[in-house]
XYZ file of N, CA and C in Angstrom:
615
model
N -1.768 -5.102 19.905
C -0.664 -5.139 18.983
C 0.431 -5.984 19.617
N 0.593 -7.269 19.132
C 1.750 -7.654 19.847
C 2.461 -8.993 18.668
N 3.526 -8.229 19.250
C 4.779 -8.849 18.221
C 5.348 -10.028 19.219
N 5.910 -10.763 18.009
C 6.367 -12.144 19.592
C 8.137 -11.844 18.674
N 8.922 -12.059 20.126
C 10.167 -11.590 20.433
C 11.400 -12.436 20.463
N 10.389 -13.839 20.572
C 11.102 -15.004 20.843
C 12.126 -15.753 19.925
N 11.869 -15.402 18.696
C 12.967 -15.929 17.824
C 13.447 -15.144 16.684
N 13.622 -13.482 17.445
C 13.950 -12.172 17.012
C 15.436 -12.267 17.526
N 16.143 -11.762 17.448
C 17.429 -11.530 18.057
C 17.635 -10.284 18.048
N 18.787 -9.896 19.125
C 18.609 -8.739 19.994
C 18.492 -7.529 19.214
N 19.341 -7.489 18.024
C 19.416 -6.299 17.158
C 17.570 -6.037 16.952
N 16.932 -7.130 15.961
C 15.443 -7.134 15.897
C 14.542 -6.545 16.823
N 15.145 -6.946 17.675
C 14.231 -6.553 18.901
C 14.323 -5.015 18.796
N 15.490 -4.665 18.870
C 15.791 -2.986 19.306
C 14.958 -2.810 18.106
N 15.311 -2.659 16.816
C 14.732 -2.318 15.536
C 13.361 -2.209 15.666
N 12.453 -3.191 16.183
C 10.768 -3.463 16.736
C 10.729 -1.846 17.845
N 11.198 -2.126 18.265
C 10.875 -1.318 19.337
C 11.478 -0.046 19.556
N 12.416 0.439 18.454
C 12.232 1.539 17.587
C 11.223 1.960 16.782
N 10.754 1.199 16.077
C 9.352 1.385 15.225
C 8.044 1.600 15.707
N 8.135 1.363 16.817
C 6.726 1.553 17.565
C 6.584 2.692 18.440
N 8.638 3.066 18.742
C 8.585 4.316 19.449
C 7.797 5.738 19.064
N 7.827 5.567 17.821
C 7.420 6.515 17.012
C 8.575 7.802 17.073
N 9.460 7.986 15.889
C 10.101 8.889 16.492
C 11.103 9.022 14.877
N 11.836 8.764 13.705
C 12.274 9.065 13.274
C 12.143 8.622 11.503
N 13.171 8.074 10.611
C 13.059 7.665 8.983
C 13.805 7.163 7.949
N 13.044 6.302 6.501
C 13.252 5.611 5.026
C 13.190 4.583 4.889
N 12.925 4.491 3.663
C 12.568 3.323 2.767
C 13.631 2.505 2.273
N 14.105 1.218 2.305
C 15.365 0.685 1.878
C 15.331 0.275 0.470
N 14.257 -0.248 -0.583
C 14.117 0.189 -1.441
C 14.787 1.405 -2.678
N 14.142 2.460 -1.701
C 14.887 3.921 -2.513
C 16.148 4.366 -1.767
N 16.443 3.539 -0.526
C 17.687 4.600 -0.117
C 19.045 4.713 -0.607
N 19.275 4.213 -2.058
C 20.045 4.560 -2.297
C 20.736 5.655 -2.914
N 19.495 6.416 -3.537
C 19.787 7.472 -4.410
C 18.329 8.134 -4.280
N 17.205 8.537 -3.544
C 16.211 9.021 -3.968
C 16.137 10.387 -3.617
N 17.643 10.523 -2.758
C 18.073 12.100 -1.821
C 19.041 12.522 -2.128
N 19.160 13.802 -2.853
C 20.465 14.138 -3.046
C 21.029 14.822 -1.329
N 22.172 14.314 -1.562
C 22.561 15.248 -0.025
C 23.037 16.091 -0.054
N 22.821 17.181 0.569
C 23.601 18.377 0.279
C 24.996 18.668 1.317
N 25.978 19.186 0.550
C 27.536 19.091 0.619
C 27.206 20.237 1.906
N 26.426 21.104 2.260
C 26.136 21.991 3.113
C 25.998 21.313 4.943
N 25.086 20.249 4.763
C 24.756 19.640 6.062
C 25.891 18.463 6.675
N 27.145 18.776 7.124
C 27.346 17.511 7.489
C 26.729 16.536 8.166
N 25.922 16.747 8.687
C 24.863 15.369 8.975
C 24.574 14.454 8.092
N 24.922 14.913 6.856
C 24.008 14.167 5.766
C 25.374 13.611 5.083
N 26.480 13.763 5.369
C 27.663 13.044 5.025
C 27.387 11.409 4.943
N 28.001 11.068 4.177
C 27.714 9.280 3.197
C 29.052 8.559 3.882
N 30.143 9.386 4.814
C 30.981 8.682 5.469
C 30.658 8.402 6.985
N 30.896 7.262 6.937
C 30.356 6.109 8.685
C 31.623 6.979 9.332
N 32.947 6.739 9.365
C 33.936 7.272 9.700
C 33.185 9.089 10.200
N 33.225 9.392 9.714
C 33.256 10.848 9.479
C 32.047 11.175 10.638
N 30.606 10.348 10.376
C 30.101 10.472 10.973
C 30.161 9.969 12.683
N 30.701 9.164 12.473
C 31.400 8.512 13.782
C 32.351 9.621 14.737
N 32.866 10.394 13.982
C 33.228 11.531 14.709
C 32.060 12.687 14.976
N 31.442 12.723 13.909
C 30.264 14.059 14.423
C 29.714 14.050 15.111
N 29.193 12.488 15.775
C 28.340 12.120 16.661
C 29.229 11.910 18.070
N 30.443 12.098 18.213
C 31.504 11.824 19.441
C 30.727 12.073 20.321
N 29.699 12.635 20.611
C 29.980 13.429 22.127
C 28.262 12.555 22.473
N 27.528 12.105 21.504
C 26.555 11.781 21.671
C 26.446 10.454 21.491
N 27.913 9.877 21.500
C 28.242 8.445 20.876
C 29.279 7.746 22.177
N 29.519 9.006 23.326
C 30.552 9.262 24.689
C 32.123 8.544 23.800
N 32.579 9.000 22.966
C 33.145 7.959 22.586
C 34.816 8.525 23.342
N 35.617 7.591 23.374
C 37.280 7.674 23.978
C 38.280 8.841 23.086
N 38.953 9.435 23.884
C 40.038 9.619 23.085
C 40.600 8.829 22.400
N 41.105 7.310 22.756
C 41.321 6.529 22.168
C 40.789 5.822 20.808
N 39.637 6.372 21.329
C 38.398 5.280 20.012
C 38.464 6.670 18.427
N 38.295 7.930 19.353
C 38.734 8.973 17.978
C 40.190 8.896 17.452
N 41.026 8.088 18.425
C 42.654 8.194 17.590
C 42.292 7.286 16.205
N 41.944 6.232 16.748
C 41.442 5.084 15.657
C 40.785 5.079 14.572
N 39.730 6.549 15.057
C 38.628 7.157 13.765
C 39.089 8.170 12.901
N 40.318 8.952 13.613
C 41.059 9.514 12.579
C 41.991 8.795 12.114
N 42.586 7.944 11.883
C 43.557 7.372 11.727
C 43.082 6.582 10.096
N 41.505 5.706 10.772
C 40.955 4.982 9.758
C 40.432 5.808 8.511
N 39.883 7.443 8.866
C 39.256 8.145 7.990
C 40.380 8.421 7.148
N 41.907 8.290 7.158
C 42.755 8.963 6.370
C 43.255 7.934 5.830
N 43.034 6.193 5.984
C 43.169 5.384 4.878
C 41.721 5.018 4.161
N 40.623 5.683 4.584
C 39.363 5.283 4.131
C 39.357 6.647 2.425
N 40.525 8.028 2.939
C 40.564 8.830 2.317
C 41.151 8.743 0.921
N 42.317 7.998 1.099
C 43.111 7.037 0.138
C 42.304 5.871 -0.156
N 41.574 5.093 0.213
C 41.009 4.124 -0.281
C 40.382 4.432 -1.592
N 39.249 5.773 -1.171
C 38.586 6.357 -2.241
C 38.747 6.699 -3.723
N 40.399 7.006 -3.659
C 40.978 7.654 -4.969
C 40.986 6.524 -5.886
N 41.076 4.874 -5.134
C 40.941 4.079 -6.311
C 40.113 2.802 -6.023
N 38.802 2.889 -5.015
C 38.281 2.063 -4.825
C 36.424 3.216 -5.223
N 35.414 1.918 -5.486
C 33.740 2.659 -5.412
C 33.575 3.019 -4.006
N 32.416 4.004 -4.096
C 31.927 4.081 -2.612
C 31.453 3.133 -2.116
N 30.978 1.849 -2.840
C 30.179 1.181 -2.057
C 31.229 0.106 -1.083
N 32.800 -0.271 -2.001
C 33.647 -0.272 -1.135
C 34.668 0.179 0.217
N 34.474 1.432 -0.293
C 34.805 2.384 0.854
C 33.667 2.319 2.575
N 32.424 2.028 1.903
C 31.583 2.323 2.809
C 31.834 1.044 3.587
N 32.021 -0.100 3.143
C 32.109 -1.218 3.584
C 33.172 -1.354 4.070
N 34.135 -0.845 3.964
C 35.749 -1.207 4.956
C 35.172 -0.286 6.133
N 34.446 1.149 6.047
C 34.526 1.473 7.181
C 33.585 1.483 8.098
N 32.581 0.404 7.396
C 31.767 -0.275 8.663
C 32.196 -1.344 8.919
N 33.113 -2.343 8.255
C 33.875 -3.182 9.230
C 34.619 -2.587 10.295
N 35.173 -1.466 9.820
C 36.214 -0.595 10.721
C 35.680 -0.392 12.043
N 34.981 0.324 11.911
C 33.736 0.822 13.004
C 33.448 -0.413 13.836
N 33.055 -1.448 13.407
C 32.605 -2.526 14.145
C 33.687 -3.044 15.138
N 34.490 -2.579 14.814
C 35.994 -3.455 16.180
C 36.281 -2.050 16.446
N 35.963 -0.578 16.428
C 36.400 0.366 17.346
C 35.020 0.806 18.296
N 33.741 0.432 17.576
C 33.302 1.091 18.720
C 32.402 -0.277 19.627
N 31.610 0.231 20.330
C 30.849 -1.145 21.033
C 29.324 -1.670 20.789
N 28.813 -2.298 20.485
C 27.851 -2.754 19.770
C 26.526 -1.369 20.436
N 26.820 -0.716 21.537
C 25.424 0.140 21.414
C 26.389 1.438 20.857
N 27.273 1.559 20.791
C 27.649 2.546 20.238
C 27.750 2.757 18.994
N 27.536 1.260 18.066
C 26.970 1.297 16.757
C 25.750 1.344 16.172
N 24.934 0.583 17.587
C 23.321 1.174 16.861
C 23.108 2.431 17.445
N 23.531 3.611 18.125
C 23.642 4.522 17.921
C 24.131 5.516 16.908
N 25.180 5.098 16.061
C 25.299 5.660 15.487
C 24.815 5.529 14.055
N 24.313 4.324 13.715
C 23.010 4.446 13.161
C 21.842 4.664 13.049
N 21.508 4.989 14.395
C 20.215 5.412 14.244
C 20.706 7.318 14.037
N 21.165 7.884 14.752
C 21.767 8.955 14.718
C 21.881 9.645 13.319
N 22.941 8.550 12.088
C 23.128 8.730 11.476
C 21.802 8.913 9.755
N 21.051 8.195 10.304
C 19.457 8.164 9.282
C 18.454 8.825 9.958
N 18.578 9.644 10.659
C 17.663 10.201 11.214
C 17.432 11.500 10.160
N 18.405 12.463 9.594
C 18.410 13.573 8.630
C 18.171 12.804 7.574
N 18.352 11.731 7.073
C 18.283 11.343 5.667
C 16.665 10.719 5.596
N 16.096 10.208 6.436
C 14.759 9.840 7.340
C 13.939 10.774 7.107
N 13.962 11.767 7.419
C 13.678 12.901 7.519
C 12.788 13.642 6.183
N 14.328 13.521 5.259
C 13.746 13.738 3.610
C 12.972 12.987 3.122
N 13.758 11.650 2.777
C 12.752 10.779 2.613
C 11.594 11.028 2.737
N 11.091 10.769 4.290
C 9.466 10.953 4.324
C 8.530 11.973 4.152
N 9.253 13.318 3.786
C 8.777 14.267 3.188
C 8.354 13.612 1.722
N 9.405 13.363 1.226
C 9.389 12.748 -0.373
C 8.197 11.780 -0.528
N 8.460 10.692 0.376
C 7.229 9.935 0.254
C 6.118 10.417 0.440
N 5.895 11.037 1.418
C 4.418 11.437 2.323
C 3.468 12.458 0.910
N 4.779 13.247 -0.052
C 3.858 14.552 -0.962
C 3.595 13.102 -1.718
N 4.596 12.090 -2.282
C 3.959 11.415 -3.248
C 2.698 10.578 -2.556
N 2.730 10.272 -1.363
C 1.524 9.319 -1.191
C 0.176 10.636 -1.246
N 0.136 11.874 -0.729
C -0.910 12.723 -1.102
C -1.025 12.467 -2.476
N -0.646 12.682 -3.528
C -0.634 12.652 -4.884
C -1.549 11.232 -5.416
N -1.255 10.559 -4.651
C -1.768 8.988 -4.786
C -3.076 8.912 -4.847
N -3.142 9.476 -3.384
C -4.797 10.095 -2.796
C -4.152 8.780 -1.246
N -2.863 7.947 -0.981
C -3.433 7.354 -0.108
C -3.607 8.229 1.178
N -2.881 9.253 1.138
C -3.010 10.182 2.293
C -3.852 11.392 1.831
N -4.209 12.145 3.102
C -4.429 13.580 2.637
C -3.734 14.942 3.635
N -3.891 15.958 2.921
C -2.879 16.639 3.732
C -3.821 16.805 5.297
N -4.607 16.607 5.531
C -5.478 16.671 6.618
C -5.263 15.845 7.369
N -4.413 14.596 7.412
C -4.203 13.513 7.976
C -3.579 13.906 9.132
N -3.262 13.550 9.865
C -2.838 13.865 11.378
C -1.193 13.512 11.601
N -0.815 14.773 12.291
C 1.124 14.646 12.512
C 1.377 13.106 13.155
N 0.255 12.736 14.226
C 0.926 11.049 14.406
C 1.024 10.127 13.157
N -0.273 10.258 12.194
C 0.170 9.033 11.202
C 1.834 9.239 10.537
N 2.131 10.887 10.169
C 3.158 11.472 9.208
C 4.032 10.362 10.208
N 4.482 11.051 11.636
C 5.030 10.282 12.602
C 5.684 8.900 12.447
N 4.614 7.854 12.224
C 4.706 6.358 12.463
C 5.114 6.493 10.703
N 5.289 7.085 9.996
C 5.470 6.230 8.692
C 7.118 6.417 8.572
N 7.465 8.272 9.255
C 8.760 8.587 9.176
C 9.725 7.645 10.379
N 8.843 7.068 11.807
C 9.530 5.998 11.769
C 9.805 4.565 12.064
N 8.987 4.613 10.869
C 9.071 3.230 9.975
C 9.996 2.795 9.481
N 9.893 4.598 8.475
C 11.398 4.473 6.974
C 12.406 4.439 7.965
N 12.910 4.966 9.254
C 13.981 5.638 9.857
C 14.326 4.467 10.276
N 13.579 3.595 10.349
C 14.345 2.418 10.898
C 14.507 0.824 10.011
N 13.539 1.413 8.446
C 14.081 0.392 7.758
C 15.824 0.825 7.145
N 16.326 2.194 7.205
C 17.340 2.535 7.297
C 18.450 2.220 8.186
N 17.761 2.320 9.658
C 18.853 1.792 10.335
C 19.053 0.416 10.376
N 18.160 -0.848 9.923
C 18.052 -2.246 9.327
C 19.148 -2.483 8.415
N 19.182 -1.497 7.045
C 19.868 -1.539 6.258
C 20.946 -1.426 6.149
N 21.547 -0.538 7.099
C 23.042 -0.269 7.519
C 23.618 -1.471 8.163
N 22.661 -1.934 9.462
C 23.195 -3.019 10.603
C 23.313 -3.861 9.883
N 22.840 -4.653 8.708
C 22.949 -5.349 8.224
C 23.577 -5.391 6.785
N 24.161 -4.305 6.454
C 24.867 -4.106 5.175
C 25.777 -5.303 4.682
N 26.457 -5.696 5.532
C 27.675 -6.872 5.215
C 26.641 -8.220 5.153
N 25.800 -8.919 5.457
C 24.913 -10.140 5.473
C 23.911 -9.359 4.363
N 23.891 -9.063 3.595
C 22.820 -9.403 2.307
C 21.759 -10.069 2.115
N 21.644 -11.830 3.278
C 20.321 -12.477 2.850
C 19.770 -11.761 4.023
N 20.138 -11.580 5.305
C 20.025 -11.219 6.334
C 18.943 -9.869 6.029
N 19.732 -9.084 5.626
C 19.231 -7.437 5.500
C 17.864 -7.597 4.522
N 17.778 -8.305 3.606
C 16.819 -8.597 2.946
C 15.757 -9.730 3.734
N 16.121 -10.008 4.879
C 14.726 -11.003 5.192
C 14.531 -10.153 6.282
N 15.429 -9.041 7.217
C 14.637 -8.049 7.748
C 14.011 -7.231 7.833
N 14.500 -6.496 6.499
C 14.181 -5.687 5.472
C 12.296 -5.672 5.337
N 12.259 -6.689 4.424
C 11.350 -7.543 3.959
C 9.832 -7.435 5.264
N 10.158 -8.392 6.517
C 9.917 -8.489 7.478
C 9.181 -7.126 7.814
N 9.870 -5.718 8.377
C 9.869 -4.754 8.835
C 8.709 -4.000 7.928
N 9.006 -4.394 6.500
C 8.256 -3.521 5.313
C 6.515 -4.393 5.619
N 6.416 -5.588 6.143
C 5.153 -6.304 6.246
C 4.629 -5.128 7.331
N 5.015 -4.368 8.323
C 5.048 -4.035 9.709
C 4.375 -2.534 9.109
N 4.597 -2.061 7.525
C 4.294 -1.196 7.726
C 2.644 0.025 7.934
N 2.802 0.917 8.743
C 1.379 1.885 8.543
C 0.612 1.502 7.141
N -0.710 1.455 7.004
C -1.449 0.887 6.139
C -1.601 1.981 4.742
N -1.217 2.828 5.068
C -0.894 3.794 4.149
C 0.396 3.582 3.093
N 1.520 3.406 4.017
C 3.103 2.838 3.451
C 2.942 1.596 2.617
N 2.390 0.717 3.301
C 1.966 -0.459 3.015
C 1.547 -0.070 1.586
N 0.055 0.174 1.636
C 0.235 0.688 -0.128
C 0.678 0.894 -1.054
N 1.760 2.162 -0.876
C 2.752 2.939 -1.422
C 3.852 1.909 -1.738
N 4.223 0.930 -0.665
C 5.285 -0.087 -1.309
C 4.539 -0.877 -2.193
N 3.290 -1.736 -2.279
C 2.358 -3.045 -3.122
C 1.748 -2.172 -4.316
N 2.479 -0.727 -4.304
C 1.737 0.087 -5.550
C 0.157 -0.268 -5.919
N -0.410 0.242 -4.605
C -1.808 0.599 -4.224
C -3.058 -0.755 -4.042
N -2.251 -1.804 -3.130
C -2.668 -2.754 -2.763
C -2.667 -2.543 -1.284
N -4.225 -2.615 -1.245
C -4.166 -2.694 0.352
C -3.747 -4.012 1.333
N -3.138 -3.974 2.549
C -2.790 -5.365 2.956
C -4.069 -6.252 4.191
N -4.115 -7.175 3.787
C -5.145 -8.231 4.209
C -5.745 -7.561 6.208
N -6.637 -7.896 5.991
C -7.231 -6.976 7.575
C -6.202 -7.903 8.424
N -6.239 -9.092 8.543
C -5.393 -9.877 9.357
C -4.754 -9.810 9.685
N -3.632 -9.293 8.697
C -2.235 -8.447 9.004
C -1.535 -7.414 9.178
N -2.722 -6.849 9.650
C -2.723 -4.964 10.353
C -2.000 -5.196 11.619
N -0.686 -4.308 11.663
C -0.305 -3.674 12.649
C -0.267 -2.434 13.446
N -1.658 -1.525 12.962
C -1.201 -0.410 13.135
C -2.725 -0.107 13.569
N -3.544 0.228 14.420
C -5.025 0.839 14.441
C -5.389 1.463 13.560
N -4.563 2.119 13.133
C -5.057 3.663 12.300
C -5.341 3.158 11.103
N -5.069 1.657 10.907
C -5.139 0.956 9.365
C -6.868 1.078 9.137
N -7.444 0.896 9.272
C -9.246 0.833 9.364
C -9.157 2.333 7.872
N -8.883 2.887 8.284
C -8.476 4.370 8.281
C -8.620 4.325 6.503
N -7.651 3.450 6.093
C -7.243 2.807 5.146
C -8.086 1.996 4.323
């Protein structure tokens, strides 16, 4: 299995080599609405800000850097009353981007899609049984590599929220990468060419 690195850039790289870690989840496709979140879990909070504080201690972040995160969450709070979320979300990942430090943002994206990851691939995994491409007999590593797959076409989607062609040609990219099962489930039950298997378990398939 080998991916060439050479005209990946650094974010890519991490993203690759998240995906192979095997370890977390979603689909960029559905992530915009295919989960309701519940008002119960703050983990599952839709504010970067907000979450940027929940994660403080796992994010080492400054006193200083939380003056800045409360400060920003209480014009991000006012923003809301007369701006969309999808604006809101976007001032406060610019925000974020000049308070914290570039690993302290792909931390907190990965951090941050890991619960929403999570659902997702529950969601997907009953519909791909339903399909027949899986079965429930299938083994916790495949469940594994598909949840993170999604978990990190999520964290793709975030890093790249503000560049649009960008997020869509990594996007894109990442979704070629996927378990031969996923793979399916996105080409609505087209299997992908033997050639372009990344995954062993594809045969399987």
């Amino acid at each position: 299995m080998h991916i060439k690195l050479s005209k990946m850039n650094r974010i890519v790289a991490f993203l690759i080599t998240l995906l192979l870690a095997s370890g977390s989840v979603q689909l960029f496709a559905q992530a915009s609405g295919s989960e309701k979140k519940g008002d119960s879990d703050p983990a599952l909070s839709r504010s970067y800000l907000y979450l940027a504080g929940y994660y403080r201690a796992d994010l080492k972040l400054s006193d200083r850097q939380m003056d800045s995160i409360r400060l920003y969450t209480k014009k991000a709070s006012k923003m809301a009353k007369r701006a969309t979320a999808g604006e809101v979300n976007s001032f406060e990942r610019k925000v974020l981007k000049g308070i914290l430090s570039e690993g302290q943002l792909e931390d907190l994206y990965v951090n941050k899609n890991i619960p929403e990851a999570r659902l997702l691939a529950q969601k997907i995994w009953n519909e791909m049984i339903s399909l027949g491409y899986v079965g429930r007999s299938d083994s916790v590593r495949l469940y594994q590599q598909v949840r993170s797959h999604l978990h990190t076409l999520l964290v793709a989607r975030d890093y790249y929220a503000e560049s649009p062609e960008l997020q869509k040609k990594y996007l894109e990219e990442l979704s070629e990468r996927a378990p031969a099962c996923l793979y399916r489930y996105y080409h609505n039950g087209e299997r992908r060419p033997a050639a372009n298997n990344y995954y062993r378990a594809d045969f399987l398939y």
